[in-house]
Amino acid sequence: MYAADQNAPPLRFVDKSDGQYKGVVIDYISQLSLELGINIDTKPLPWENAIESLKSGESQMCDMFSNEERAQHFIFTKPIYNLRAAVAVNSSYSGGIREIFSRNIRLATQKGDYLNSYMIKNYPNVELVYTQDIESAFELLSKGRVDAVAGDEPVILYFHDPLKNPNIRILDNTLYENTVVFALPKNEPVLLSILNKGIDSINSKRQLEKIQQKWFGISAPITRPEKNNSVAKYAFFATIPFLILSMAVLYINASLKEQVIAYAEKEKFHERLSLQANKMAAIGELASGIAHEIRNPLGIIRTQSFIIRSSLDTCEPTVKSLEYIDNAVERASKTIDNLLNFSKISGETTERTNMRTFIENIVSLEREILTKRNIVMEFNCNSYTIVPINQEAMKHILINLFSNAVDALCVYDSNGKYVRNLNDSPKITVEVYINKEEPSLMINFSDNGIGMDKKYSDQIFNPFFTTKGPNKGTGLGLYIVYSEISKLNGKIWLESELDKGTTFFVSIPIKLITHEK
């Protein structure tokens, strides 16, 4: 179990809107769980309680800075990410960090934080005022009860509200920068080795950078948002990513159009699909290039929208405009994620894999959406179905098929928001078995959802083609599935009927492991 701070956005926090534990580190934990094929539970606590939970063995991991005091209780993994400490002061103060800490001031900081021992060691003259979280520390600063607030830079930036509290500013220089690690109880050396392996895998795939892009919209170290309270300005900015993205899609379609039409006239369905795999490298290179350019304005728009929403007594038209901005940013961000996934090239490494355990671990990550939407999951796979597969490619295949099945079972409004299930007994069925005659791994993925008109069956794997409604789907999911299966020299086909559901059939050649049961 991972237990950590419950109110340190955007690193980790409990979202008041839905009660879910979210943040950069929580997404990292989810990715780590997927990489290792194990379930890692998360538990939000006040920071001081999280430390005590780790000491007592109630939890097994927590991210933190390491120091001599903590090393007496814990062992530490390889570094996960870098983190700086920032200081917020009254705007009337014109000096820097060294000047302010050379005086006898009152500094609000989170109880149990690494910063406590750092300040005691380096600035013993400063009076520390301990709070439960940084949000409470900012309240003390705004009321003049302390002279400054110090804490993790992303959290300081998150709670710094220049519109609500214009008399507070953040000092330009940071207090320190250290690497963050996972701390574990000293009796967990085996878990330490496992987590280090997962950290290495995530680093090699640059997954942390993608997680940071999701939350901040940039790939560089976290920076401070620009100050501006003009709703109209950000509404204009919100259109910029779509203009760039539209131009990119038009460019892609134009460069591929002649080839697609030519082969559509000459080749049968499966032959035409096989040619599309050769286009992936060119599209992927372009997608990666435009993604970075779009991330930056998206990050600014997202941050400023939040500041405006939380800082102004906004009227109904302004709130509506902010909703349009947020929906537009979310849609653009989702499209970029799909483009990046689309361009990613899986490795060629295969691993002996228990397919039942492998798929159960993937489904467990989606358990929440199944529960919320009352979808029944039926899974038929022998416990001894152990085969050599490319796990990275298989994750892409299964996750996209799962997402496609969920969408086929659900109804969304015009804004792409989930409304209800399509029928009273929504069900997804996954059957996995080995065909020893070919030999091959067979995966049948079925749903009893809306189904599909036969006229679309020869287009469903084309890039950017989708039968989903407005604001729902980018048309890349099934093409990613097709591309990954093609790399494995496999085949995929479907049977579908309107209002009765769809079944995808996947066949991937394998080397049989004859000594397994």
Short mmCIF file of C-alpha atoms in Angstrom, two decimals:
data_model
loop_
_atom_site.label_atom_id
_atom_site.label_comp_id
_atom_site.label_asym_id
_atom_site.label_seq_id
_atom_site.Cartn_x
_atom_site.Cartn_y
_atom_site.Cartn_z
CA MET A 1 0.00 0.00 0.00
CA TYR A 2 1.10 3.55 -0.81
CA ALA A 3 0.03 6.18 1.75
CA ALA A 4 0.87 9.88 1.45
CA ASP A 5 -0.38 13.45 1.75
CA GLN A 6 -4.09 14.02 1.12
CA ASN A 7 -3.87 17.74 0.30
CA ALA A 8 -0.76 18.54 -1.73
CA PRO A 9 -2.05 19.32 -5.23
CA PRO A 10 -0.99 18.79 -7.95
CA LEU A 11 1.36 16.10 -6.59
CA ARG A 12 -1.32 14.18 -4.64
CA PHE A 13 -4.69 15.25 -3.33
CA VAL A 14 -8.27 14.16 -2.75
CA ASP A 15 -10.44 15.80 -5.40
CA LYS A 16 -13.38 17.40 -3.59
CA SER A 17 -15.58 17.10 -6.67
CA ASP A 18 -15.55 13.28 -6.78
CA GLY A 19 -13.63 12.16 -3.69
CA GLN A 20 -10.91 10.48 -5.78
CA TYR A 21 -7.20 10.42 -4.86
CA LYS A 22 -5.39 12.07 -7.78
CA GLY A 23 -2.21 13.83 -8.82
CA VAL A 24 1.15 13.44 -10.52
CA VAL A 25 2.45 10.87 -8.03
CA ILE A 26 -0.83 8.91 -8.01
CA ASP A 27 -0.60 8.57 -11.80
CA TYR A 28 3.01 7.46 -11.36
CA ILE A 29 1.86 4.79 -8.87
CA SER A 30 -0.72 3.57 -11.41
CA GLN A 31 1.95 3.34 -14.10
CA LEU A 32 4.28 1.53 -11.69
CA SER A 33 1.50 -0.93 -10.90
CA LEU A 34 1.01 -1.58 -14.61
CA GLU A 35 4.74 -2.01 -15.27
CA LEU A 36 5.18 -4.49 -12.42
CA GLY A 37 1.89 -6.34 -12.95
CA ILE A 38 0.91 -5.91 -9.29
CA ASN A 39 -1.89 -3.98 -7.62
CA ILE A 40 -0.73 -1.01 -5.50
CA ASP A 41 -3.45 0.44 -3.27
CA THR A 42 -3.30 4.15 -2.40
CA LYS A 43 -4.45 5.80 0.82
CA PRO A 44 -4.65 9.57 1.42
CA LEU A 45 -3.70 10.75 4.92
CA PRO A 46 -2.49 13.92 6.64
CA TRP A 47 1.24 14.00 5.93
CA GLU A 48 2.32 13.38 9.50
CA ASN A 49 -0.03 10.37 9.72
CA ALA A 50 1.33 9.02 6.43
CA ILE A 51 4.86 9.00 7.89
CA GLU A 52 3.64 7.19 11.02
CA SER A 53 1.74 4.68 8.88
CA LEU A 54 4.97 3.83 7.07
CA LYS A 55 6.90 3.50 10.32
CA SER A 56 4.31 1.14 11.79
CA GLY A 57 4.17 -1.03 8.66
CA GLU A 58 0.50 -0.27 7.92
CA SER A 59 1.69 1.05 4.54
CA GLN A 60 4.70 -0.08 2.52
CA MET A 61 5.73 2.95 0.46
CA CYS A 62 5.64 6.74 0.40
CA ASP A 63 7.52 9.28 -1.73
CA MET A 64 9.74 11.73 0.15
CA PHE A 65 13.18 13.29 0.43
CA SER A 66 15.75 11.10 2.16
CA ASN A 67 17.86 12.30 5.10
CA GLU A 68 19.79 10.81 8.01
CA GLU A 69 16.83 10.93 10.38
CA ARG A 70 14.53 9.09 7.96
CA ALA A 71 17.26 6.59 7.09
CA GLN A 72 17.01 5.31 10.68
CA HIS A 73 13.50 4.02 9.91
CA PHE A 74 13.36 3.47 6.15
CA ILE A 75 15.21 2.19 3.08
CA PHE A 76 15.03 4.14 -0.17
CA THR A 77 14.54 3.35 -3.86
CA LYS A 78 16.26 4.92 -6.82
CA PRO A 79 15.30 8.59 -7.49
CA ILE A 80 11.85 9.18 -8.95
CA TYR A 81 11.74 12.91 -9.67
CA ASN A 82 13.34 16.22 -8.64
CA LEU A 83 11.54 18.67 -6.38
CA ARG A 84 12.34 22.21 -5.30
CA ALA A 85 11.23 24.18 -2.26
CA ALA A 86 9.71 27.63 -2.77
CA VAL A 87 8.94 30.50 -0.40
CA ALA A 88 5.90 32.81 -0.47
CA VAL A 89 6.03 36.20 1.29
CA ASN A 90 4.13 39.46 1.56
CA SER A 91 4.45 41.51 -1.64
CA SER A 92 5.88 44.44 0.32
CA TYR A 93 9.04 42.44 1.01
CA SER A 94 11.70 43.24 -1.60
CA GLY A 95 14.61 41.02 -0.56
CA GLY A 96 15.54 37.44 -1.32
CA ILE A 97 15.64 34.14 0.57
CA ARG A 98 18.90 34.74 2.40
CA GLU A 99 17.81 38.19 3.56
CA ILE A 100 14.43 37.12 4.89
CA PHE A 101 15.81 34.08 6.74
CA SER A 102 18.56 36.16 8.30
CA ARG A 103 15.84 37.82 10.36
CA ASN A 104 13.80 36.44 13.24
CA ILE A 105 10.63 35.69 11.28
CA ARG A 106 7.71 33.30 11.65
CA LEU A 107 7.61 30.69 8.87
CA ALA A 108 4.56 28.47 8.25
CA THR A 109 5.39 24.98 6.99
CA GLN A 110 3.72 21.56 6.88
CA LYS A 111 4.30 19.42 9.96
CA GLY A 112 6.48 16.38 9.31
CA ASP A 113 7.90 17.82 6.07
CA TYR A 114 11.59 17.44 5.15
CA LEU A 115 11.70 21.24 5.15
CA ASN A 116 11.29 21.25 8.98
CA SER A 117 14.66 19.63 9.63
CA TYR A 118 16.27 21.63 6.80
CA MET A 119 15.22 24.94 8.39
CA ILE A 120 16.25 23.87 11.90
CA LYS A 121 19.71 22.92 10.62
CA ASN A 122 20.33 25.88 8.30
CA TYR A 123 18.24 28.72 9.79
CA PRO A 124 17.85 28.02 13.53
CA ASN A 125 16.78 31.61 14.20
CA VAL A 126 13.57 31.21 12.18
CA GLU A 127 10.46 30.35 14.23
CA LEU A 128 8.57 27.46 12.59
CA VAL A 129 4.77 27.45 12.71
CA TYR A 130 3.54 23.96 11.85
CA THR A 131 0.33 23.47 9.86
CA GLN A 132 -1.52 20.41 8.57
CA ASP A 133 -0.97 21.41 4.93
CA ILE A 134 0.25 24.24 2.71
CA GLU A 135 -3.28 25.50 2.15
CA SER A 136 -3.59 26.21 5.89
CA ALA A 137 -0.16 27.88 5.82
CA PHE A 138 -1.33 30.30 3.11
CA GLU A 139 -4.35 31.21 5.24
CA LEU A 140 -2.01 32.23 8.06
CA LEU A 141 0.10 34.30 5.66
CA SER A 142 -2.92 36.08 4.18
CA LYS A 143 -4.08 37.00 7.70
CA GLY A 144 -0.64 38.30 8.68
CA ARG A 145 -0.06 35.69 11.38
CA VAL A 146 3.20 34.52 9.78
CA ASP A 147 5.82 36.27 7.66
CA ALA A 148 6.35 33.57 5.05
CA VAL A 149 5.28 30.12 3.81
CA ALA A 150 7.68 27.45 2.51
CA GLY A 151 7.04 24.06 0.91
CA ASP A 152 7.25 22.01 -2.28
CA GLU A 153 7.29 24.36 -5.25
CA PRO A 154 4.40 22.76 -7.24
CA VAL A 155 2.16 22.91 -4.16
CA ILE A 156 3.17 26.50 -3.36
CA LEU A 157 2.39 27.50 -6.96
CA TYR A 158 -0.95 25.69 -6.82
CA PHE A 159 -2.18 27.48 -3.69
CA HIS A 160 -0.71 30.85 -4.64
CA ASP A 161 -3.69 32.85 -5.88
CA PRO A 162 -2.55 36.28 -7.16
CA LEU A 163 -6.12 37.38 -7.87
CA LYS A 164 -7.52 36.49 -4.45
CA ASN A 165 -4.40 37.49 -2.53
CA PRO A 166 -2.53 40.13 -4.57
CA ASN A 167 -0.44 41.02 -1.51
CA ILE A 168 1.38 37.65 -1.64
CA ARG A 169 4.20 36.79 -4.02
CA ILE A 170 6.64 33.90 -4.50
CA LEU A 171 10.36 34.59 -4.23
CA ASP A 172 12.30 34.02 -7.44
CA ASN A 173 15.00 31.83 -5.91
CA THR A 174 14.17 28.38 -4.57
CA LEU A 175 15.27 27.18 -1.14
CA TYR A 176 16.75 23.87 -2.33
CA GLU A 177 16.32 21.14 -4.94
CA ASN A 178 16.59 17.43 -4.11
CA THR A 179 15.62 14.09 -5.61
CA VAL A 180 12.50 12.36 -4.32
CA VAL A 181 12.53 8.61 -3.64
CA PHE A 182 10.11 5.99 -2.37
CA ALA A 183 10.70 5.17 1.30
CA LEU A 184 9.96 1.61 2.49
CA PRO A 185 10.14 -0.10 5.90
CA LYS A 186 13.55 -1.65 6.52
CA ASN A 187 12.05 -5.15 6.47
CA GLU A 188 11.06 -4.82 2.78
CA PRO A 189 14.32 -5.40 0.81
CA VAL A 190 12.56 -7.63 -1.72
CA LEU A 191 9.95 -4.95 -2.44
CA LEU A 192 12.79 -2.43 -2.81
CA SER A 193 14.34 -4.52 -5.58
CA ILE A 194 10.98 -4.88 -7.35
CA LEU A 195 10.21 -1.16 -7.21
CA ASN A 196 13.69 -0.24 -8.52
CA LYS A 197 13.03 -2.47 -11.53
CA GLY A 198 9.74 -0.69 -12.17
CA ILE A 199 11.36 2.74 -11.78
CA ASP A 200 14.03 1.80 -14.33
CA SER A 201 11.33 0.65 -16.77
CA ILE A 202 9.34 3.88 -16.36
CA ASN A 203 12.48 5.99 -16.81
CA SER A 204 13.46 4.13 -19.97
CA LYS A 205 10.03 4.87 -21.48
CA ARG A 206 9.96 8.49 -20.22
CA GLN A 207 6.57 7.86 -18.68
CA LEU A 208 7.08 10.48 -15.94
CA GLU A 209 7.46 13.15 -18.60
CA LYS A 210 4.11 12.13 -20.10
CA ILE A 211 2.46 12.22 -16.67
CA GLN A 212 3.91 15.70 -16.08
CA GLN A 213 2.60 16.78 -19.49
CA LYS A 214 -0.87 15.62 -18.46
CA TRP A 215 -0.89 17.77 -15.32
CA PHE A 216 1.19 20.75 -16.41
CA GLY A 217 1.04 20.66 -20.22
CA ILE A 218 4.83 20.98 -20.55
CA SER A 219 7.82 18.69 -20.63
CA ALA A 220 10.27 21.12 -19.03
CA PRO A 221 10.57 21.54 -15.22
CA ILE A 222 7.50 23.06 -13.58
CA THR A 223 7.21 26.78 -14.17
CA ARG A 224 4.94 29.45 -12.85
CA PRO A 225 1.84 30.47 -14.83
CA GLU A 226 1.57 33.94 -16.28
CA LYS A 227 -0.74 36.37 -14.51
CA ASN A 228 -3.82 37.49 -16.42
CA ASN A 229 -7.51 37.63 -15.52
CA SER A 230 -9.02 38.14 -18.95
CA VAL A 231 -11.53 35.39 -19.73
CA ALA A 232 -11.80 36.53 -23.34
CA LYS A 233 -8.05 36.23 -23.80
CA TYR A 234 -7.95 32.62 -22.65
CA ALA A 235 -11.04 31.79 -24.66
CA PHE A 236 -9.07 32.95 -27.67
CA PHE A 237 -6.02 30.91 -26.58
CA ALA A 238 -8.24 27.84 -26.26
CA THR A 239 -8.79 27.86 -30.02
CA ILE A 240 -5.06 27.89 -30.85
CA PRO A 241 -4.39 24.16 -30.12
CA PHE A 242 -7.32 23.15 -32.33
CA LEU A 243 -6.06 25.28 -35.19
CA ILE A 244 -2.64 23.66 -34.92
CA LEU A 245 -4.13 20.19 -34.52
CA SER A 246 -6.53 20.69 -37.43
CA MET A 247 -3.66 21.77 -39.69
CA ALA A 248 -1.67 18.72 -38.63
CA VAL A 249 -4.54 16.33 -39.33
CA LEU A 250 -5.19 17.96 -42.72
CA TYR A 251 -1.51 17.63 -43.56
CA ILE A 252 -1.51 13.96 -42.54
CA ASN A 253 -4.67 13.18 -44.50
CA ALA A 254 -3.45 15.03 -47.58
CA SER A 255 -0.14 13.15 -47.64
CA LEU A 256 -1.88 9.79 -47.26
CA LYS A 257 -4.97 10.33 -49.36
CA GLU A 258 -3.58 9.30 -52.73
CA GLN A 259 -2.04 6.09 -51.36
CA VAL A 260 -5.19 5.10 -49.46
CA ILE A 261 -7.44 5.64 -52.49
CA ALA A 262 -5.10 3.81 -54.87
CA TYR A 263 -4.82 0.74 -52.70
CA ALA A 264 -8.53 0.81 -51.79
CA GLU A 265 -9.32 0.22 -55.46
CA LYS A 266 -6.79 -2.57 -55.94
CA GLU A 267 -6.61 -4.51 -52.72
CA LYS A 268 -9.00 -6.44 -50.56
CA PHE A 269 -9.79 -5.38 -47.01
CA HIS A 270 -6.99 -7.13 -45.09
CA GLU A 271 -4.37 -6.34 -47.75
CA ARG A 272 -5.26 -2.67 -47.60
CA LEU A 273 -5.01 -2.63 -43.81
CA SER A 274 -1.56 -4.19 -43.87
CA LEU A 275 -0.24 -1.28 -45.95
CA GLN A 276 -1.30 1.21 -43.31
CA ALA A 277 1.34 -0.07 -40.88
CA ASN A 278 4.02 1.50 -43.09
CA LYS A 279 2.49 4.92 -42.56
CA MET A 280 2.91 4.82 -38.81
CA ALA A 281 6.49 6.06 -38.66
CA ALA A 282 5.79 9.16 -40.77
CA ILE A 283 2.62 10.05 -38.88
CA GLY A 284 4.29 9.35 -35.54
CA GLU A 285 7.18 11.69 -36.29
CA LEU A 286 4.80 14.49 -37.14
CA ALA A 287 2.55 13.74 -34.14
CA SER A 288 5.46 13.88 -31.69
CA GLY A 289 6.55 17.21 -33.12
CA ILE A 290 3.21 18.96 -32.91
CA ALA A 291 2.36 17.47 -29.50
CA HIS A 292 5.07 19.43 -27.72
CA GLU A 293 4.02 22.69 -29.39
CA ILE A 294 0.40 22.19 -28.34
CA ARG A 295 1.21 21.16 -24.75
CA ASN A 296 2.58 24.59 -23.82
CA PRO A 297 -0.52 26.71 -24.59
CA LEU A 298 -2.73 23.96 -23.15
CA GLY A 299 -0.85 24.14 -19.86
CA ILE A 300 -1.24 27.92 -19.67
CA ILE A 301 -4.92 27.75 -20.55
CA ARG A 302 -5.62 25.01 -17.98
CA THR A 303 -3.82 26.87 -15.17
CA GLN A 304 -5.36 30.26 -15.88
CA SER A 305 -8.85 28.79 -16.22
CA PHE A 306 -8.47 27.28 -12.75
CA ILE A 307 -7.24 30.59 -11.30
CA ILE A 308 -10.15 32.53 -12.82
CA ARG A 309 -12.70 29.95 -11.70
CA SER A 310 -11.46 29.82 -8.10
CA SER A 311 -10.66 33.49 -7.63
CA LEU A 312 -13.56 35.50 -9.04
CA ASP A 313 -17.22 35.86 -8.12
CA THR A 314 -18.05 34.87 -11.65
CA CYS A 315 -21.43 35.37 -13.26
CA GLU A 316 -23.22 32.62 -15.15
CA PRO A 317 -21.98 33.61 -18.67
CA THR A 318 -18.38 33.63 -17.44
CA VAL A 319 -18.78 30.23 -15.76
CA LYS A 320 -20.24 28.88 -19.00
CA SER A 321 -17.27 30.27 -20.96
CA LEU A 322 -14.85 28.62 -18.54
CA GLU A 323 -16.65 25.29 -19.01
CA TYR A 324 -16.22 25.62 -22.78
CA ILE A 325 -12.51 26.35 -22.26
CA ASP A 326 -12.00 23.35 -19.93
CA ASN A 327 -13.86 20.99 -22.27
CA ALA A 328 -11.82 22.21 -25.23
CA VAL A 329 -8.53 21.76 -23.36
CA GLU A 330 -9.50 18.27 -22.21
CA ARG A 331 -10.47 17.22 -25.72
CA ALA A 332 -7.24 18.56 -27.21
CA SER A 333 -5.16 16.90 -24.49
CA LYS A 334 -6.88 13.55 -25.06
CA THR A 335 -6.24 13.80 -28.81
CA ILE A 336 -2.56 14.50 -28.19
CA ASP A 337 -2.30 11.50 -25.86
CA ASN A 338 -3.80 9.31 -28.56
CA LEU A 339 -1.43 10.72 -31.19
CA LEU A 340 1.56 9.98 -28.97
CA ASN A 341 0.33 6.45 -28.24
CA PHE A 342 -0.28 6.02 -31.94
CA SER A 343 3.29 6.96 -32.81
CA LYS A 344 4.93 4.87 -30.08
CA ILE A 345 6.93 1.90 -31.32
CA SER A 346 6.83 -1.12 -29.03
CA GLY A 347 9.97 -3.11 -28.36
CA GLU A 348 10.51 -6.67 -29.56
CA THR A 349 11.13 -8.26 -26.17
CA THR A 350 8.90 -11.18 -25.22
CA GLU A 351 8.34 -12.51 -21.71
CA ARG A 352 6.78 -15.69 -20.36
CA THR A 353 3.42 -14.40 -19.18
CA ASN A 354 0.49 -15.88 -17.30
CA MET A 355 -2.31 -14.44 -19.43
CA ARG A 356 -4.96 -14.77 -16.74
CA THR A 357 -2.92 -12.77 -14.21
CA PHE A 358 -1.79 -10.31 -16.87
CA ILE A 359 -5.30 -9.46 -18.03
CA GLU A 360 -6.73 -9.42 -14.49
CA ASN A 361 -4.13 -6.80 -13.55
CA ILE A 362 -5.13 -4.63 -16.50
CA VAL A 363 -8.85 -5.00 -15.73
CA SER A 364 -8.22 -4.11 -12.08
CA LEU A 365 -7.00 -0.68 -13.19
CA GLU A 366 -10.39 -0.14 -14.88
CA ARG A 367 -12.45 -1.64 -12.05
CA GLU A 368 -13.75 1.76 -10.98
CA ILE A 369 -15.33 2.59 -14.34
CA LEU A 370 -16.94 -0.88 -14.48
CA THR A 371 -18.46 -0.38 -11.03
CA LYS A 372 -19.66 3.17 -11.70
CA ARG A 373 -21.37 2.16 -14.93
CA ASN A 374 -22.68 -1.20 -13.69
CA ILE A 375 -20.85 -3.12 -16.42
CA VAL A 376 -20.42 -6.85 -15.82
CA MET A 377 -17.04 -8.29 -16.77
CA GLU A 378 -16.86 -12.00 -17.66
CA PHE A 379 -13.40 -13.48 -18.07
CA ASN A 380 -12.65 -16.98 -19.31
CA CYS A 381 -8.99 -18.01 -19.25
CA ASN A 382 -7.22 -21.07 -17.89
CA SER A 383 -4.92 -20.31 -14.95
CA TYR A 384 -2.10 -22.18 -16.72
CA THR A 385 -2.26 -20.25 -19.99
CA ILE A 386 1.40 -19.18 -19.97
CA VAL A 387 2.83 -17.89 -23.25
CA PRO A 388 5.74 -15.73 -24.44
CA ILE A 389 4.33 -12.35 -25.46
CA ASN A 390 5.38 -8.74 -25.91
CA GLN A 391 3.77 -7.31 -22.78
CA GLU A 392 4.03 -3.67 -23.86
CA ALA A 393 2.23 -4.33 -27.15
CA MET A 394 -0.38 -6.49 -25.41
CA LYS A 395 -1.16 -3.68 -22.96
CA HIS A 396 -1.88 -1.33 -25.89
CA ILE A 397 -4.13 -3.93 -27.49
CA LEU A 398 -6.16 -4.86 -24.41
CA ILE A 399 -6.57 -1.35 -22.99
CA ASN A 400 -7.83 0.03 -26.30
CA LEU A 401 -10.22 -2.91 -26.85
CA PHE A 402 -11.49 -2.46 -23.31
CA SER A 403 -12.04 1.29 -23.80
CA ASN A 404 -13.82 0.65 -27.10
CA ALA A 405 -16.15 -1.89 -25.46
CA VAL A 406 -17.00 0.48 -22.59
CA ASP A 407 -17.87 3.26 -25.05
CA ALA A 408 -20.08 0.87 -27.03
CA LEU A 409 -22.04 0.14 -23.85
CA CYS A 410 -22.57 3.73 -22.75
CA VAL A 411 -24.51 6.80 -23.86
CA TYR A 412 -22.91 10.26 -23.91
CA ASP A 413 -24.42 13.73 -24.32
CA SER A 414 -23.41 16.26 -27.01
CA ASN A 415 -20.44 17.39 -24.92
CA GLY A 416 -19.04 13.85 -24.61
CA LYS A 417 -20.15 13.52 -20.96
CA TYR A 418 -21.26 10.08 -19.77
CA VAL A 419 -25.03 9.89 -19.20
CA ARG A 420 -26.10 6.24 -18.73
CA ASN A 421 -25.68 2.64 -19.83
CA LEU A 422 -27.03 1.66 -23.22
CA ASN A 423 -29.03 -1.26 -21.81
CA ASP A 424 -30.06 -2.75 -18.48
CA SER A 425 -27.45 -5.54 -18.54
CA PRO A 426 -24.23 -4.14 -20.01
CA LYS A 427 -21.59 -6.86 -20.30
CA ILE A 428 -18.03 -7.29 -21.58
CA THR A 429 -16.78 -10.83 -22.19
CA VAL A 430 -13.12 -11.76 -22.72
CA GLU A 431 -12.14 -15.29 -23.74
CA VAL A 432 -8.47 -16.32 -23.95
CA TYR A 433 -7.21 -19.69 -25.14
CA ILE A 434 -4.40 -21.34 -27.13
CA ASN A 435 -5.05 -22.72 -30.57
CA LYS A 436 -2.51 -25.57 -30.72
CA GLU A 437 -3.17 -26.31 -34.38
CA GLU A 438 -1.75 -23.06 -35.72
CA PRO A 439 -0.28 -22.46 -32.93
CA SER A 440 -1.51 -19.08 -31.73
CA LEU A 441 -2.87 -17.12 -28.79
CA MET A 442 -6.56 -16.37 -29.30
CA ILE A 443 -8.37 -13.47 -27.61
CA ASN A 444 -12.08 -12.87 -28.21
CA PHE A 445 -13.29 -9.49 -26.89
CA SER A 446 -17.10 -9.08 -26.89
CA ASP A 447 -19.69 -6.55 -25.74
CA ASN A 448 -23.49 -6.44 -25.98
CA GLY A 449 -23.49 -2.76 -26.85
CA ILE A 450 -24.73 -0.69 -29.76
CA GLY A 451 -23.03 -2.73 -32.47
CA MET A 452 -22.02 -1.44 -35.87
CA ASP A 453 -23.45 -1.09 -39.35
CA LYS A 454 -21.73 -3.51 -41.75
CA LYS A 455 -20.90 -0.66 -44.12
CA TYR A 456 -18.32 0.58 -41.60
CA SER A 457 -16.62 -2.77 -41.02
CA ASP A 458 -13.99 -2.18 -43.70
CA GLN A 459 -13.10 1.27 -42.30
CA ILE A 460 -13.01 0.67 -38.55
CA PHE A 461 -9.22 0.18 -38.39
CA ASN A 462 -8.42 3.27 -40.50
CA PRO A 463 -6.66 6.12 -38.65
CA PHE A 464 -8.96 8.98 -37.57
CA PHE A 465 -12.10 7.03 -38.46
CA THR A 466 -14.71 6.85 -35.68
CA THR A 467 -18.42 6.09 -35.38
CA LYS A 468 -18.61 7.72 -31.95
CA GLY A 469 -20.47 10.95 -31.37
CA PRO A 470 -19.11 14.50 -31.13
CA ASN A 471 -16.37 15.10 -28.55
CA LYS A 472 -16.01 11.33 -28.04
CA GLY A 473 -13.20 9.43 -29.66
CA THR A 474 -10.34 10.43 -31.97
CA GLY A 475 -10.36 7.46 -34.34
CA LEU A 476 -6.92 6.22 -33.28
CA GLY A 477 -7.70 3.52 -30.69
CA LEU A 478 -8.52 0.63 -33.00
CA TYR A 479 -5.77 1.61 -35.41
CA ILE A 480 -3.31 1.38 -32.53
CA VAL A 481 -4.70 -2.12 -31.85
CA TYR A 482 -4.34 -3.09 -35.50
CA SER A 483 -0.79 -1.70 -35.72
CA GLU A 484 0.40 -3.51 -32.57
CA ILE A 485 -1.12 -6.80 -33.70
CA SER A 486 0.48 -6.40 -37.14
CA LYS A 487 3.90 -5.95 -35.52
CA LEU A 488 3.34 -9.27 -33.78
CA ASN A 489 2.46 -10.90 -37.14
CA GLY A 490 -1.06 -11.43 -35.87
CA LYS A 491 -4.55 -10.86 -37.25
CA ILE A 492 -7.68 -9.10 -36.01
CA TRP A 493 -11.21 -9.21 -37.39
CA LEU A 494 -14.68 -8.52 -36.06
CA GLU A 495 -18.30 -9.56 -36.16
CA SER A 496 -20.90 -6.92 -35.34
CA GLU A 497 -24.62 -6.39 -35.58
CA LEU A 498 -26.56 -3.25 -34.81
CA ASP A 499 -28.17 -3.23 -31.33
CA LYS A 500 -26.72 -6.68 -30.54
CA GLY A 501 -23.03 -6.02 -29.96
CA THR A 502 -19.56 -6.59 -31.34
CA THR A 503 -16.87 -9.25 -31.01
CA PHE A 504 -13.24 -8.66 -31.92
CA PHE A 505 -11.17 -11.77 -32.70
CA VAL A 506 -7.42 -11.54 -32.16
CA SER A 507 -4.96 -14.22 -33.26
CA ILE A 508 -1.25 -13.87 -32.43
CA PRO A 509 1.30 -16.57 -33.37
CA ILE A 510 3.30 -17.91 -30.39
CA LYS A 511 5.79 -20.58 -29.47
CA LEU A 512 4.02 -23.18 -27.35
CA ILE A 513 5.41 -23.90 -23.90
CA THR A 514 4.77 -27.60 -23.86
CA HIS A 515 5.88 -28.33 -20.31
CA GLU A 516 3.27 -26.01 -18.80
CA LYS A 517 -0.06 -27.49 -17.69
#
